[in-house]
Amino acid sequence: RNTVGPTCTWYWGYEVPGCCVIHNTNFAGTKMLRSIRSTQALRSVSQVPSSSVVCTTQVPRVWTTPLQTACVMPTTTWRAKSTDTGSTVAFPPLDTFVRRHIGPSDEKLQEMLATLDLPSLDALIDKTVPQNIRRPPLDLETNPGQGPRGEHEVLAELRAMVSRNKVLRSFIGMGYYGTLTPTVIQRCMLENPGWYTPYTPYQAEISQGRLQALLNYQTMVADLTGLPFSNASLLDEATAAAEAVAMCFSVGRQKIRSFFISEDCHPQTLAVVATRAQALGIDLVVGDPKTFDIAKVPVCGVLVQYPNTDGTIVDYTDFIKSAHEHNALVVMGADLLSLTMLRSPGEQGADIAYGSAQRFGVPMGYGGPHAAFLATKDELKRQMPGRLVGVSKDAQGNPAIRMALQTREQHIRREKATSNICTAQVLLANIAGMYAVYHGPEGLTQIAQRTHDMTRALAEGLSRLGYQTNKDTAFFDTIRVDSLGEGGADEIMQAAVNKGINLRKLDDDSVGISLDETATDTDLETLFEVFSEAVADKHKKQPTLSLKEIQSSLGTTDPMHRFKRKTKFLEHPVFNTFHTEHELLRYMYRLQSKDLGLNTSMIPLGSCTMKLNAATEMYPITWPEISHLHPFVPTDQAEGSAIMHRELERYLAKIGGFHAASLQPNAGSQGEFAGLLCIKKYLQRKGQSQRRVCLIPTSAHGTNPASAVMAGMSVVIVACDKEGNVDLKDLKAKAEKHKDDLAALMVTYPSTHGVFEESIADICKTIHDFGGQVYMDGANMNAQVGITSPGQCGADVCHFNLHKTFCIPHGGGGPGVGAIAVAKHLEPFLPDSAVIPAGGSDSVGSIAAAPWGSSSIMPIPYLYIKMMGSQGLKKATQVAILNANYMAKKLSQHFPILYRGKNSMIGHEFILDCRQFKNSTGVEAEDIAKRLMDYGFHAPTLAFPITNTLMIEPTESESKEELDRFCHALISIRGEIRDIEEGRADKADNVLQHAPHTQQVVMADEWKRPYTRERAAFPAPWLRVHKHWPSVGRVEGAFGDRNLVCSCPPIESYMSL
C-alpha cells in the first residue's frame, strides 16, 4: 500500500499498434494528461477512469501496470522516439547486459585475436563458418533504433507484462497443487547459484552435495511408495507414466503389444501416454478397471491412478491380483502427500509407481518444471528409465555416492537404450527432498491430515447446502459435486472465479474441488458462499453455515480409514534431524560446499554449454504472477504469460530460420521426439507412411538414435571420415538404398566433433532429394546464433536446448527445455495439449503434461534474448568460437587436437586426444579429469564422442583470465604426465593415479607418496587464494553397481564400506 515516487513508470508495450494503457494509482487523470501531452510524441489522448489513460501514438507504444505490481523506474527511462531508424536515446542506460554476459573485455578480445593472427571477430567467422550457410543479420527487435537495453528496464517490462496474469486461488487439482515453499529452501536452494549452476553429477568427487540430496529424494519416494528402488526424478508426471508404459513393454520383450490404462487417470496423462504408445506401436486400451476383462484382452501391463483424477480412492486389490495372474505388470499413479496416510502402491502389489513431487514445495509455475518420480521392485531396477543415484566407496574406503548403472546412459547404449531420457529434474527433486527433510514424517502427515480434514469439512458443508457430493466415499483431498443441472457447472465455475477461485469442470453438471496445504478457513468460507448463493438464487433463501461447527462434527467415521497406511516411513535420521531453520540452513550449506558449480570456476563441458545464468534472468521465476499459476487456468487469466510465450516462440523461430516454434518439450530428448513425430506425421499425410528409416551419423548425440527408436523409426548409422565429418559417400549410398523408406536424417551442427562441416548444405539437399526430412540437433546452437541457422543449412526442424544456448541453468542435472522450431510445412503438427489448445491444427499430440511445458523458467531465455539483442547474440556466438580457438591454440603445443575444420579452425568446442598416453604412462583421460579437481576445475566432457578424450567448450561467458587458468592447469598436468614418460615419476604411484586429493588424505599424519603434499593439493598459485576441495577420493563405480544401494542406508552400514 506504499506510494512509491511522484512520477509515472513507463514501459514498452506489445498489444495494439500505436496504443497503450497507463495505470498510476497516485495520479489524478488530469495530471497524467498534462504529463503525457508534454512528451510531444503523442498524437491524441483520451481519458479513462481516474487513474488510467489510453494513449494513441505514432511511435512504439508504452504501457504500465499498477504500482503495487510493477517495478518502478524513474522518468528518465522514458524514451521519446522519432520516426527515423537511428537511436534517439538522449541518455542511454548504463546497466546494459552484453558487457556483463560476455567474459573477455574488448581489449582482451584483441589480444586473443592476435594470438590467432586475426584482425577481428568478423575475420574469425569468415575463416571458420562456411560462406554458403551464412545468414542475413538477425532482426529480432520491433524497434531497431532503440539501442542496447538496460537490465532493469527489460526486467520492469517483463514485470508489467506478466502482471496481466490473474493469480487466483486454484483448487483445480489434476496433479498440480498450491504449496508453501519453505522460505529457507527458496532462498538457499532455488535461488542459490551453488545449487542451480552445477552440471549433472558425472564427476562424483565434486558432486557429493547434490548426490546426497538426490539420495534423500530417492529414499523419500521409495519409502512413501513402498517400492525399494526410485530413480533420481523424471520430467513430469505424465511423461513418467509414459516411461512406465514403455518399461512394461520392454520388460515383456515387446511380445504383447497391448496395454490397459484406466479412464480415471488425469487427462494430460492419458494424452501423453497415447502419444508415446502410438509411436511405439502399442495398442492402448482405455477403460474402466472394474469392467475390463484381462483374460479376454492380453496386455503387457495395466495402469491405474490412486486416488483417481476425481479424487476417489479405489481398492485395486482384486484387479492387481488378476493382472499378475495374467502376467501383466501393474503401474500405479500415486500422490506422495496422500501416501503419508494411504497404503502404499508396494503394499498393494504394484510393480511400478509414478507421480509428481510438485506439491512438496515446488510452485505450480503454470506447468513446471517439477520433479516426477518412478519407483519399482528390485527385479525391475535395471530396466528403470532415467538416472539412479547409489552408494559406493572411494579409494580410501570411505562412503561415496555416484550415479549408478551409468552404462544405461543414451550416449553409450544409443538405439538400444530403454528410454531417450538423458536428464532429470535435479534442482526440483532436491527442493522436494529437502521439503521432506525439513518437515519430516510427522510434519508431512500433519499437512496431509489437515488437507484431508479440510476436504471432509468442505464435502460436509456442501452436502448440508443440498449438493450431491462423494462425501460417503473414500477421498483424500479432492471431491466432486454432481447433479448441478444443465449448465450448472459453468455457472458455479464463473461464480467461483468472481470470488477469486478456480475450480475444475468435470462435465456439464459436475465440478471438482481439490484442496492443498495452502487452503485456509477463508477459502472454505468463500467456497460455501459460492455454493450458498447458487442455492439462494434457486430457492430465494441463502443458507448459513458455521465452519467451526462443521469441523467439530466430522467425528472419526471416515471412509478413507479402510485404506489407512500402517507402515512407517522416512525413519532415516536425515528426515528426523533438520526441523529448525538454523539446522536446515547449515545442512544445505554443508551439502552445497561439496559441489563445484559456476560460482566456483568454469565448467568447460563440451556439448553442454555451461554459460552464465545471469541473476537478472533468474530473478522473475519466483514472482507470484509466474510461479503461482495452475497450468489449466482459463487462458484469460494468463494473458501476460501468453504474450511472453508468443514473443519467445517468435524469437526462436527467427533465430533458427524457421516459421513456427513450440515451447512444450521439457527436455532436449523430448524436443527430439517431438520433432521426429512432426516429420513422421507430415510424411503420413503425404501418403508415405512407409518412410520410417532414420539416418544418424556416428558423430551424433547419443539421444538421437534413442529418440528415433522411441518415435517408431528404424536407425541406420552413417559413417564419418577420418576428419570427423559425415562421410558423404556413405550418406548418399544409404540414402539411395533407402530412397523408398527414408524418413529423416538427424544431424548435429556444428558436429559433436567440434567442426563446421563444409558439406552441411549438400548433406541436407541429399536427404531432401531422396524424399526425407532433416532434423538438426540444436545441442550446438551456441555456435550458430546470429551467424548461421538450421534453416539456412537446409534443416526442416530443430530443437533448442534452452538450458544451454539460452541460459536456463542446468540445476545439477535439470531442469531443461527442448523447444522445437519448424519449417512452415511442419507447423500443423506441433505438440498440443489435451486440456488447453496450444499446438498445431493437426498435432502429433501431447509431449509433456502442461501446454507450455516448463513455463515458469521461460523468462530466463526470454530475458536473455531481450537483453542481448540481435547484435549481442551474434557477438556472443563470435566470442564463444574465439574462446574455443584461443584455447585450442594454446593447448595444441601440448595435446593433439583431434579434429579441425577448414583452415584448421574449430567451432565452439574441441577434442583433446589423450589416447597416446595410456601405453607409455598408464594415464588415461579419466586421470586427467580427476587431477583437474585438484586445480579447482570441473573436467571437460570425458570419453564422448571418442573414448579416452576430453571435449572442451569454454562458452562466451568466461574471461580470458579464466581461460588462461584452465589452460595453465592442463599444461601443468601435461608436465606431470611427462614426468612419468621420462622416469621422474612412478607409473603406478603418481599424482595423477591418486587424484583427486582430499583434505583427509593431505592432512593425514602418515604420508608415504613420492610427491609432496603441496604438489598434491596446491599445484597452482590461484589455489592459495581459494581452494575447492573434493569431498571424497576417487569413487569406485564398479563396487557401487555390484552392491546397489539407492536409498539412504542406516548410518552403521556406512562403517562397513
mmCIF file with all atom_site columns, C-alpha atoms in Angstrom, residues 644-743:
data_model
loop_
_atom_site.group_PDB
_atom_site.id
_atom_site.type_symbol
_atom_site.label_atom_id
_atom_site.label_alt_id
_atom_site.label_comp_id
_atom_site.label_asym_id
_atom_site.label_entity_id
_atom_site.label_seq_id
_atom_site.pdbx_PDB_ins_code
_atom_site.Cartn_x
_atom_site.Cartn_y
_atom_site.Cartn_z
_atom_site.occupancy
_atom_site.B_iso_or_equiv
_atom_site.pdbx_formal_charge
_atom_site.auth_seq_id
_atom_site.auth_comp_id
_atom_site.auth_asym_id
_atom_site.auth_atom_id
_atom_site.pdbx_PDB_model_num
ATOM 1   C CA . MET A 1 644 ? 5.816  -13.879 -23.300 1.00 0.00 ? 644 MET A CA 1
ATOM 2   C CA . HIS A 1 645 ? 5.339  -17.321 -24.876 1.00 0.00 ? 645 HIS A CA 1
ATOM 3   C CA . ARG A 1 646 ? 4.400  -15.848 -28.255 1.00 0.00 ? 646 ARG A CA 1
ATOM 4   C CA . GLU A 1 647 ? 7.351  -13.468 -28.212 1.00 0.00 ? 647 GLU A CA 1
ATOM 5   C CA . LEU A 1 648 ? 9.778  -16.231 -27.217 1.00 0.00 ? 648 LEU A CA 1
ATOM 6   C CA . GLU A 1 649 ? 8.420  -18.559 -29.900 1.00 0.00 ? 649 GLU A CA 1
ATOM 7   C CA . ARG A 1 650 ? 8.850  -15.774 -32.455 1.00 0.00 ? 650 ARG A CA 1
ATOM 8   C CA . TYR A 1 651 ? 12.429 -15.168 -31.340 1.00 0.00 ? 651 TYR A CA 1
ATOM 9   C CA . LEU A 1 652 ? 13.337 -18.851 -31.513 1.00 0.00 ? 652 LEU A CA 1
ATOM 10  C CA . ALA A 1 653 ? 11.759 -19.286 -34.933 1.00 0.00 ? 653 ALA A CA 1
ATOM 11  C CA . LYS A 1 654 ? 13.694 -16.291 -36.287 1.00 0.00 ? 654 LYS A CA 1
ATOM 12  C CA . ILE A 1 655 ? 16.956 -17.396 -34.715 1.00 0.00 ? 655 ILE A CA 1
ATOM 13  C CA . GLY A 1 656 ? 16.502 -20.866 -36.190 1.00 0.00 ? 656 GLY A CA 1
ATOM 14  C CA . GLY A 1 657 ? 15.462 -19.642 -39.631 1.00 0.00 ? 657 GLY A CA 1
ATOM 15  C CA . PHE A 1 658 ? 12.081 -21.317 -39.260 1.00 0.00 ? 658 PHE A CA 1
ATOM 16  C CA . HIS A 1 659 ? 8.388  -20.456 -39.396 1.00 0.00 ? 659 HIS A CA 1
ATOM 17  C CA . ALA A 1 660 ? 6.997  -21.503 -36.010 1.00 0.00 ? 660 ALA A CA 1
ATOM 18  C CA . ALA A 1 661 ? 8.013  -22.926 -32.650 1.00 0.00 ? 661 ALA A CA 1
ATOM 19  C CA . SER A 1 662 ? 6.674  -24.869 -29.659 1.00 0.00 ? 662 SER A CA 1
ATOM 20  C CA . LEU A 1 663 ? 7.840  -24.478 -26.059 1.00 0.00 ? 663 LEU A CA 1
ATOM 21  C CA . GLN A 1 664 ? 6.155  -27.653 -24.792 1.00 0.00 ? 664 GLN A CA 1
ATOM 22  C CA . PRO A 1 665 ? 9.001  -30.227 -24.861 1.00 0.00 ? 665 PRO A CA 1
ATOM 23  C CA . ASN A 1 666 ? 10.559 -30.070 -21.392 1.00 0.00 ? 666 ASN A CA 1
ATOM 24  C CA . ALA A 1 667 ? 13.959 -31.576 -22.256 1.00 0.00 ? 667 ALA A CA 1
ATOM 25  C CA . GLY A 1 668 ? 16.215 -31.834 -25.284 1.00 0.00 ? 668 GLY A CA 1
ATOM 26  C CA . SER A 1 669 ? 15.314 -35.510 -25.623 1.00 0.00 ? 669 SER A CA 1
ATOM 27  C CA . GLN A 1 670 ? 11.621 -34.598 -25.715 1.00 0.00 ? 670 GLN A CA 1
ATOM 28  C CA . GLY A 1 671 ? 12.325 -31.983 -28.363 1.00 0.00 ? 671 GLY A CA 1
ATOM 29  C CA . GLU A 1 672 ? 13.966 -34.660 -30.485 1.00 0.00 ? 672 GLU A CA 1
ATOM 30  C CA . PHE A 1 673 ? 10.953 -36.919 -30.002 1.00 0.00 ? 673 PHE A CA 1
ATOM 31  C CA . ALA A 1 674 ? 8.507  -34.136 -30.862 1.00 0.00 ? 674 ALA A CA 1
ATOM 32  C CA . GLY A 1 675 ? 10.423 -33.085 -33.968 1.00 0.00 ? 675 GLY A CA 1
ATOM 33  C CA . LEU A 1 676 ? 10.617 -36.635 -35.285 1.00 0.00 ? 676 LEU A CA 1
ATOM 34  C CA . LEU A 1 677 ? 6.888  -37.109 -34.701 1.00 0.00 ? 677 LEU A CA 1
ATOM 35  C CA . CYS A 1 678 ? 6.225  -33.936 -36.725 1.00 0.00 ? 678 CYS A CA 1
ATOM 36  C CA . ILE A 1 679 ? 8.270  -35.403 -39.579 1.00 0.00 ? 679 ILE A CA 1
ATOM 37  C CA . LYS A 1 680 ? 6.541  -38.757 -39.276 1.00 0.00 ? 680 LYS A CA 1
ATOM 38  C CA . LYS A 1 681 ? 3.041  -37.260 -39.362 1.00 0.00 ? 681 LYS A CA 1
ATOM 39  C CA . TYR A 1 682 ? 3.928  -34.964 -42.261 1.00 0.00 ? 682 TYR A CA 1
ATOM 40  C CA . LEU A 1 683 ? 5.018  -37.989 -44.276 1.00 0.00 ? 683 LEU A CA 1
ATOM 41  C CA . GLN A 1 684 ? 1.874  -39.874 -43.283 1.00 0.00 ? 684 GLN A CA 1
ATOM 42  C CA . ARG A 1 685 ? -0.296 -37.007 -44.504 1.00 0.00 ? 685 ARG A CA 1
ATOM 43  C CA . LYS A 1 686 ? 1.564  -37.189 -47.814 1.00 0.00 ? 686 LYS A CA 1
ATOM 44  C CA . GLY A 1 687 ? 0.638  -40.861 -48.073 1.00 0.00 ? 687 GLY A CA 1
ATOM 45  C CA . GLN A 1 688 ? 4.199  -42.008 -47.314 1.00 0.00 ? 688 GLN A CA 1
ATOM 46  C CA . SER A 1 689 ? 3.708  -43.912 -44.067 1.00 0.00 ? 689 SER A CA 1
ATOM 47  C CA . GLN A 1 690 ? 6.264  -46.476 -45.175 1.00 0.00 ? 690 GLN A CA 1
ATOM 48  C CA . ARG A 1 691 ? 9.054  -43.934 -44.653 1.00 0.00 ? 691 ARG A CA 1
ATOM 49  C CA . ARG A 1 692 ? 10.498 -44.970 -41.283 1.00 0.00 ? 692 ARG A CA 1
ATOM 50  C CA . VAL A 1 693 ? 14.266 -45.113 -41.757 1.00 0.00 ? 693 VAL A CA 1
ATOM 51  C CA . CYS A 1 694 ? 16.276 -42.526 -39.861 1.00 0.00 ? 694 CYS A CA 1
ATOM 52  C CA . LEU A 1 695 ? 19.912 -41.976 -40.871 1.00 0.00 ? 695 LEU A CA 1
ATOM 53  C CA . ILE A 1 696 ? 22.158 -40.978 -37.977 1.00 0.00 ? 696 ILE A CA 1
ATOM 54  C CA . PRO A 1 697 ? 25.906 -40.242 -38.253 1.00 0.00 ? 697 PRO A CA 1
ATOM 55  C CA . THR A 1 698 ? 28.257 -41.795 -35.725 1.00 0.00 ? 698 THR A CA 1
ATOM 56  C CA . SER A 1 699 ? 29.097 -38.239 -34.608 1.00 0.00 ? 699 SER A CA 1
ATOM 57  C CA . ALA A 1 700 ? 25.512 -37.566 -33.499 1.00 0.00 ? 700 ALA A CA 1
ATOM 58  C CA . HIS A 1 701 ? 24.378 -37.114 -29.931 1.00 0.00 ? 701 HIS A CA 1
ATOM 59  C CA . GLY A 1 702 ? 23.571 -40.385 -28.193 1.00 0.00 ? 702 GLY A CA 1
ATOM 60  C CA . THR A 1 703 ? 19.982 -39.398 -27.556 1.00 0.00 ? 703 THR A CA 1
ATOM 61  C CA . ASN A 1 704 ? 19.370 -39.187 -31.317 1.00 0.00 ? 704 ASN A CA 1
ATOM 62  C CA . PRO A 1 705 ? 19.152 -42.931 -32.005 1.00 0.00 ? 705 PRO A CA 1
ATOM 63  C CA . ALA A 1 706 ? 17.230 -43.498 -28.760 1.00 0.00 ? 706 ALA A CA 1
ATOM 64  C CA . SER A 1 707 ? 14.693 -40.821 -29.779 1.00 0.00 ? 707 SER A CA 1
ATOM 65  C CA . ALA A 1 708 ? 14.376 -42.241 -33.294 1.00 0.00 ? 708 ALA A CA 1
ATOM 66  C CA . VAL A 1 709 ? 13.538 -45.680 -31.923 1.00 0.00 ? 709 VAL A CA 1
ATOM 67  C CA . MET A 1 710 ? 11.050 -44.144 -29.487 1.00 0.00 ? 710 MET A CA 1
ATOM 68  C CA . ALA A 1 711 ? 9.391  -42.379 -32.436 1.00 0.00 ? 711 ALA A CA 1
ATOM 69  C CA . GLY A 1 712 ? 8.935  -45.735 -34.168 1.00 0.00 ? 712 GLY A CA 1
ATOM 70  C CA . MET A 1 713 ? 11.755 -45.341 -36.685 1.00 0.00 ? 713 MET A CA 1
ATOM 71  C CA . SER A 1 714 ? 14.494 -47.735 -37.743 1.00 0.00 ? 714 SER A CA 1
ATOM 72  C CA . VAL A 1 715 ? 18.013 -46.434 -37.236 1.00 0.00 ? 715 VAL A CA 1
ATOM 73  C CA . VAL A 1 716 ? 20.677 -46.724 -39.948 1.00 0.00 ? 716 VAL A CA 1
ATOM 74  C CA . ILE A 1 717 ? 24.131 -45.489 -38.956 1.00 0.00 ? 717 ILE A CA 1
ATOM 75  C CA . VAL A 1 718 ? 26.155 -43.284 -41.318 1.00 0.00 ? 718 VAL A CA 1
ATOM 76  C CA . ALA A 1 719 ? 29.949 -43.345 -41.086 1.00 0.00 ? 719 ALA A CA 1
ATOM 77  C CA . CYS A 1 720 ? 32.246 -40.376 -40.517 1.00 0.00 ? 720 CYS A CA 1
ATOM 78  C CA . ASP A 1 721 ? 35.539 -39.859 -42.318 1.00 0.00 ? 721 ASP A CA 1
ATOM 79  C CA . LYS A 1 722 ? 38.953 -39.552 -40.674 1.00 0.00 ? 722 LYS A CA 1
ATOM 80  C CA . GLU A 1 723 ? 38.452 -35.788 -40.313 1.00 0.00 ? 723 GLU A CA 1
ATOM 81  C CA . GLY A 1 724 ? 35.326 -36.356 -38.236 1.00 0.00 ? 724 GLY A CA 1
ATOM 82  C CA . ASN A 1 725 ? 32.928 -35.200 -40.941 1.00 0.00 ? 725 ASN A CA 1
ATOM 83  C CA . VAL A 1 726 ? 29.891 -37.093 -42.182 1.00 0.00 ? 726 VAL A CA 1
ATOM 84  C CA . ASP A 1 727 ? 31.084 -39.429 -44.912 1.00 0.00 ? 727 ASP A CA 1
ATOM 85  C CA . LEU A 1 728 ? 29.195 -38.025 -47.912 1.00 0.00 ? 728 LEU A CA 1
ATOM 86  C CA . LYS A 1 729 ? 29.776 -41.125 -49.979 1.00 0.00 ? 729 LYS A CA 1
ATOM 87  C CA . ASP A 1 730 ? 28.322 -43.370 -47.282 1.00 0.00 ? 730 ASP A CA 1
ATOM 88  C CA . LEU A 1 731 ? 25.446 -40.949 -46.687 1.00 0.00 ? 731 LEU A CA 1
ATOM 89  C CA . LYS A 1 732 ? 24.476 -40.861 -50.356 1.00 0.00 ? 732 LYS A CA 1
ATOM 90  C CA . ALA A 1 733 ? 24.764 -44.621 -50.691 1.00 0.00 ? 733 ALA A CA 1
ATOM 91  C CA . LYS A 1 734 ? 22.479 -45.236 -47.727 1.00 0.00 ? 734 LYS A CA 1
ATOM 92  C CA . ALA A 1 735 ? 20.044 -42.512 -48.733 1.00 0.00 ? 735 ALA A CA 1
ATOM 93  C CA . GLU A 1 736 ? 19.760 -44.067 -52.181 1.00 0.00 ? 736 GLU A CA 1
ATOM 94  C CA . LYS A 1 737 ? 19.428 -47.563 -50.739 1.00 0.00 ? 737 LYS A CA 1
ATOM 95  C CA . HIS A 1 738 ? 16.518 -46.381 -48.579 1.00 0.00 ? 738 HIS A CA 1
ATOM 96  C CA . LYS A 1 739 ? 15.039 -43.921 -51.052 1.00 0.00 ? 739 LYS A CA 1
ATOM 97  C CA . ASP A 1 740 ? 11.601 -45.527 -50.735 1.00 0.00 ? 740 ASP A CA 1
ATOM 98  C CA . ASP A 1 741 ? 11.537 -45.657 -46.937 1.00 0.00 ? 741 ASP A CA 1
ATOM 99  C CA . LEU A 1 742 ? 13.831 -42.803 -45.892 1.00 0.00 ? 742 LEU A CA 1
ATOM 100 C CA . ALA A 1 743 ? 12.101 -40.590 -43.325 1.00 0.00 ? 743 ALA A CA 1
#
